[in-house]
mmCIF file of C-alpha atoms in Angstrom:
data_model
loop_
_atom_site.group_PDB
_atom_site.id
_atom_site.type_symbol
_atom_site.label_atom_id
_atom_site.label_comp_id
_atom_site.label_asym_id
_atom_site.label_seq_id
_atom_site.Cartn_x
_atom_site.Cartn_y
_atom_site.Cartn_z
ATOM 1 C CA UNK J 1 -4.379 10.369 -74.049
ATOM 2 C CA UNK J 2 -5.402 6.834 -73.101
ATOM 3 C CA UNK J 3 -3.374 4.049 -74.617
ATOM 4 C CA UNK J 4 -4.619 0.572 -75.347
ATOM 5 C CA UNK J 5 -3.638 -2.031 -72.763
ATOM 6 C CA UNK J 6 -0.590 -4.128 -73.542
ATOM 7 C CA UNK J 7 -1.550 -7.676 -74.616
ATOM 8 C CA UNK J 8 -0.815 -10.316 -71.970
ATOM 9 C CA UNK J 9 0.918 -12.820 -74.298
ATOM 10 C CA UNK J 10 2.467 -12.867 -77.757
ATOM 11 C CA UNK J 11 4.224 -15.422 -79.932
ATOM 12 C CA UNK J 12 7.376 -13.330 -80.235
ATOM 13 C CA UNK J 13 8.962 -15.569 -82.881
ATOM 14 C CA UNK J 14 6.064 -15.070 -85.284
ATOM 15 C CA UNK J 15 5.975 -11.366 -84.407
ATOM 16 C CA UNK J 16 9.725 -11.075 -85.066
ATOM 17 C CA UNK J 17 9.408 -12.838 -88.417
ATOM 18 C CA UNK J 18 6.813 -10.211 -89.408
ATOM 19 C CA UNK J 19 8.587 -7.227 -87.808
ATOM 20 C CA UNK J 20 5.661 -6.443 -85.498
ATOM 21 C CA UNK J 21 5.709 -3.425 -83.182
ATOM 22 C CA UNK J 22 3.390 -3.307 -80.160
ATOM 23 C CA UNK J 23 2.554 -0.391 -77.892
ATOM 24 C CA UNK J 24 0.446 -0.544 -74.778
ATOM 25 C CA UNK J 25 -0.151 0.671 -71.273
ATOM 26 C CA UNK J 26 -0.284 -1.040 -67.906
ATOM 27 C CA UNK J 27 -0.997 0.008 -64.338
ATOM 28 C CA UNK J 28 1.413 -0.879 -61.512
ATOM 29 C CA UNK J 29 -1.284 -2.958 -59.801
ATOM 30 C CA UNK J 30 -1.333 -5.202 -62.919
ATOM 31 C CA UNK J 31 2.225 -6.302 -62.075
ATOM 32 C CA UNK J 32 2.228 -7.915 -58.628
ATOM 33 C CA UNK J 33 5.989 -8.186 -57.982
ATOM 34 C CA UNK J 34 6.682 -4.660 -59.255
ATOM 35 C CA UNK J 35 3.687 -3.252 -57.348
ATOM 36 C CA UNK J 36 5.036 -4.644 -54.067
ATOM 37 C CA UNK J 37 8.145 -2.465 -54.468
ATOM 38 C CA UNK J 38 6.118 0.746 -54.773
ATOM 39 C CA UNK J 39 4.643 3.100 -52.179
ATOM 40 C CA UNK J 40 1.320 3.256 -54.006
ATOM 41 C CA UNK J 41 -0.506 1.217 -56.662
ATOM 42 C CA UNK J 42 -1.160 4.428 -58.583
ATOM 43 C CA UNK J 43 0.832 5.361 -61.655
ATOM 44 C CA UNK J 44 1.226 4.505 -65.307
ATOM 45 C CA UNK J 45 3.464 2.331 -67.429
ATOM 46 C CA UNK J 46 3.915 2.716 -71.175
ATOM 47 C CA UNK J 47 5.611 -0.039 -73.139
ATOM 48 C CA UNK J 48 6.823 -0.305 -76.711
ATOM 49 C CA UNK J 49 8.046 -3.674 -77.967
ATOM 50 C CA UNK J 50 9.609 -3.990 -81.410
ATOM 51 C CA UNK J 51 10.082 -7.563 -82.629
ATOM 52 C CA UNK J 52 12.614 -8.280 -85.363
ATOM 53 C CA UNK J 53 15.373 -10.600 -86.525
ATOM 54 C CA UNK J 54 19.049 -9.745 -86.689
ATOM 55 C CA UNK J 55 21.660 -10.619 -89.305
ATOM 56 C CA UNK J 56 22.314 -13.946 -87.574
ATOM 57 C CA UNK J 57 18.607 -14.796 -87.750
ATOM 58 C CA UNK J 58 18.055 -14.449 -83.983
ATOM 59 C CA UNK J 59 14.620 -13.403 -82.747
ATOM 60 C CA UNK J 60 14.907 -10.046 -80.989
ATOM 61 C CA UNK J 61 12.571 -7.923 -78.879
ATOM 62 C CA UNK J 62 13.538 -4.323 -78.337
ATOM 63 C CA UNK J 63 11.858 -3.164 -75.109
ATOM 64 C CA UNK J 64 11.312 0.539 -74.355
ATOM 65 C CA UNK J 65 9.549 1.326 -71.058
ATOM 66 C CA UNK J 66 8.515 4.542 -69.330
ATOM 67 C CA UNK J 67 6.781 4.466 -65.958
ATOM 68 C CA UNK J 68 5.594 7.152 -63.572
ATOM 69 C CA UNK J 69 5.141 5.619 -60.126
ATOM 70 C CA UNK J 70 5.419 6.417 -56.406
ATOM 71 C CA UNK J 71 8.265 4.895 -54.417
ATOM 72 C CA UNK J 72 9.229 5.177 -50.745
ATOM 73 C CA UNK J 73 11.946 7.658 -49.828
ATOM 74 C CA UNK J 74 14.545 5.738 -47.812
ATOM 75 C CA UNK J 75 15.432 8.823 -45.769
ATOM 76 C CA UNK J 76 12.024 10.025 -44.526
ATOM 77 C CA UNK J 77 9.889 6.955 -45.453
ATOM 78 C CA UNK J 78 7.317 9.110 -47.265
ATOM 79 C CA UNK J 79 6.030 8.436 -50.790
ATOM 80 C CA UNK J 80 7.726 10.282 -53.612
ATOM 81 C CA UNK J 81 7.189 10.349 -57.378
ATOM 82 C CA UNK J 82 9.680 8.502 -59.560
ATOM 83 C CA UNK J 83 10.184 8.093 -63.272
ATOM 84 C CA UNK J 84 11.503 4.695 -64.268
ATOM 85 C CA UNK J 85 12.776 4.137 -67.807
ATOM 86 C CA UNK J 86 14.351 1.143 -69.471
ATOM 87 C CA UNK J 87 15.609 0.346 -72.950
ATOM 88 C CA UNK J 88 16.910 -3.125 -73.649
ATOM 89 C CA UNK J 89 17.268 -5.607 -76.489
ATOM 90 C CA UNK J 90 16.372 -9.198 -75.680
ATOM 91 C CA UNK J 91 17.013 -12.334 -77.695
ATOM 92 C CA UNK J 92 14.300 -14.998 -77.585
ATOM 93 C CA UNK J 93 15.747 -18.475 -77.100
ATOM 94 C CA UNK J 94 14.379 -21.948 -76.337
ATOM 95 C CA UNK J 95 16.921 -23.159 -73.727
ATOM 96 C CA UNK J 96 19.516 -22.063 -71.178
ATOM 97 C CA UNK J 97 22.195 -23.513 -73.446
ATOM 98 C CA UNK J 98 21.202 -21.147 -76.276
ATOM 99 C CA UNK J 99 21.150 -18.251 -73.792
ATOM 100 C CA UNK J 100 24.755 -18.973 -72.774
ATOM 101 C CA UNK J 101 25.914 -18.591 -76.376
ATOM 102 C CA UNK J 102 24.408 -15.147 -76.911
ATOM 103 C CA UNK J 103 26.681 -12.125 -77.336
ATOM 104 C CA UNK J 104 27.182 -9.997 -74.200
ATOM 105 C CA UNK J 105 25.054 -7.104 -75.513
ATOM 106 C CA UNK J 106 21.921 -9.295 -75.641
ATOM 107 C CA UNK J 107 19.895 -10.494 -72.663
ATOM 108 C CA UNK J 108 17.982 -13.730 -73.055
ATOM 109 C CA UNK J 109 14.284 -14.441 -72.784
ATOM 110 C CA UNK J 110 13.647 -18.153 -72.569
ATOM 111 C CA UNK J 111 10.261 -18.774 -74.121
ATOM 112 C CA UNK J 112 8.367 -21.458 -75.924
ATOM 113 C CA UNK J 113 5.435 -20.435 -78.142
ATOM 114 C CA UNK J 114 3.720 -17.644 -76.197
ATOM 115 C CA UNK J 115 5.776 -15.142 -74.231
ATOM 116 C CA UNK J 116 4.159 -13.449 -71.216
ATOM 117 C CA UNK J 117 4.656 -9.773 -72.128
ATOM 118 C CA UNK J 118 3.493 -8.496 -68.739
ATOM 119 C CA UNK J 119 6.115 -10.626 -66.979
ATOM 120 C CA UNK J 120 8.767 -9.426 -69.423
ATOM 121 C CA UNK J 121 7.823 -5.775 -68.757
ATOM 122 C CA UNK J 122 7.709 -6.431 -65.009
ATOM 123 C CA UNK J 123 11.208 -7.952 -64.991
ATOM 124 C CA UNK J 124 12.624 -5.002 -66.924
ATOM 125 C CA UNK J 125 10.958 -2.469 -64.589
ATOM 126 C CA UNK J 126 12.241 -4.233 -61.471
ATOM 127 C CA UNK J 127 15.770 -4.135 -62.887
ATOM 128 C CA UNK J 128 15.390 -0.442 -63.771
ATOM 129 C CA UNK J 129 14.255 0.654 -60.286
ATOM 130 C CA UNK J 130 16.967 2.498 -58.375
ATOM 131 C CA UNK J 131 18.361 0.564 -55.404
ATOM 132 C CA UNK J 132 17.657 3.497 -53.061
ATOM 133 C CA UNK J 133 15.198 6.301 -53.681
ATOM 134 C CA UNK J 134 15.258 9.515 -51.701
ATOM 135 C CA UNK J 135 14.146 13.123 -51.834
ATOM 136 C CA UNK J 136 16.712 15.875 -51.928
ATOM 137 C CA UNK J 137 18.021 16.795 -48.447
ATOM 138 C CA UNK J 138 15.920 19.974 -48.343
ATOM 139 C CA UNK J 139 12.696 18.114 -49.197
ATOM 140 C CA UNK J 140 13.298 15.414 -46.583
ATOM 141 C CA UNK J 141 14.234 17.977 -43.921
ATOM 142 C CA UNK J 142 11.022 19.919 -44.591
ATOM 143 C CA UNK J 143 8.941 16.728 -44.380
ATOM 144 C CA UNK J 144 10.642 15.680 -41.123
ATOM 145 C CA UNK J 145 10.176 19.157 -39.577
ATOM 146 C CA UNK J 146 6.507 19.127 -40.568
ATOM 147 C CA UNK J 147 6.104 15.667 -39.013
ATOM 148 C CA UNK J 148 7.760 16.685 -35.750
ATOM 149 C CA UNK J 149 5.594 19.813 -35.487
ATOM 150 C CA UNK J 150 2.402 17.847 -36.079
ATOM 151 C CA UNK J 151 3.311 15.247 -33.423
ATOM 152 C CA UNK J 152 1.399 15.410 -30.149
ATOM 153 C CA UNK J 153 3.025 17.831 -27.694
ATOM 154 C CA UNK J 154 5.108 16.192 -24.992
ATOM 155 C CA UNK J 155 3.788 16.269 -21.436
ATOM 156 C CA UNK J 156 5.548 18.941 -19.352
ATOM 157 C CA UNK J 157 8.153 17.553 -16.963
ATOM 158 C CA UNK J 158 6.328 18.921 -13.879
ATOM 159 C CA UNK J 159 3.048 17.248 -14.842
ATOM 160 C CA UNK J 160 4.171 13.666 -14.450
ATOM 161 C CA UNK J 161 5.305 11.993 -11.258
ATOM 162 C CA UNK J 162 8.990 11.318 -10.770
ATOM 163 C CA UNK J 163 9.580 7.542 -10.604
ATOM 164 C CA UNK J 164 12.523 8.106 -8.250
ATOM 165 C CA UNK J 165 10.367 9.718 -5.531
ATOM 166 C CA UNK J 166 9.954 6.240 -3.996
ATOM 167 C CA UNK J 167 13.736 5.946 -3.660
ATOM 168 C CA UNK J 168 13.947 9.342 -1.963
ATOM 169 C CA UNK J 169 11.657 8.004 0.770
ATOM 170 C CA UNK J 170 14.110 5.163 1.464
ATOM 171 C CA UNK J 171 16.992 7.532 2.235
ATOM 172 C CA UNK J 172 18.019 7.592 5.881
ATOM 173 C CA UNK J 173 16.745 10.654 7.733
ATOM 174 C CA UNK J 174 13.549 10.848 5.668
ATOM 175 C CA UNK J 175 10.280 9.889 7.226
#
């Protein structure tokens, strides 16, 4: 099922006042910084953003992200599939000063009129990526064995000249 693309920008304050909910899809290559952390530009990202106001009249954006991407295994350096998910509630503020006064359970988004939704999604995905990705030991061992078997065969020891033969000629008693 194809989803509509996520809009690039949104006035989140107006959307929060109306209680707007937005769903959309992105591709990893749409998000440059996030795409640079992946093994491949292929994959899919689904985003749901629910804008609302809380009891203290703050503008909130509830972000729910699911991504299926390919990352690099840090053990064997091969690509591997990864599911990245993030759920977070953000408070939209005008200044750093307002952000400092938010409760600990809210992260701040400093925005004027139009908020760049793609950048917001990208930031959340980058934070949700695991620090180190790797296959299970068995998978990596199989990949490494397959790589070593497909490598070019080493030249037999008798086929190449010994670099120390020159030194043997310098030994006394040898002519």
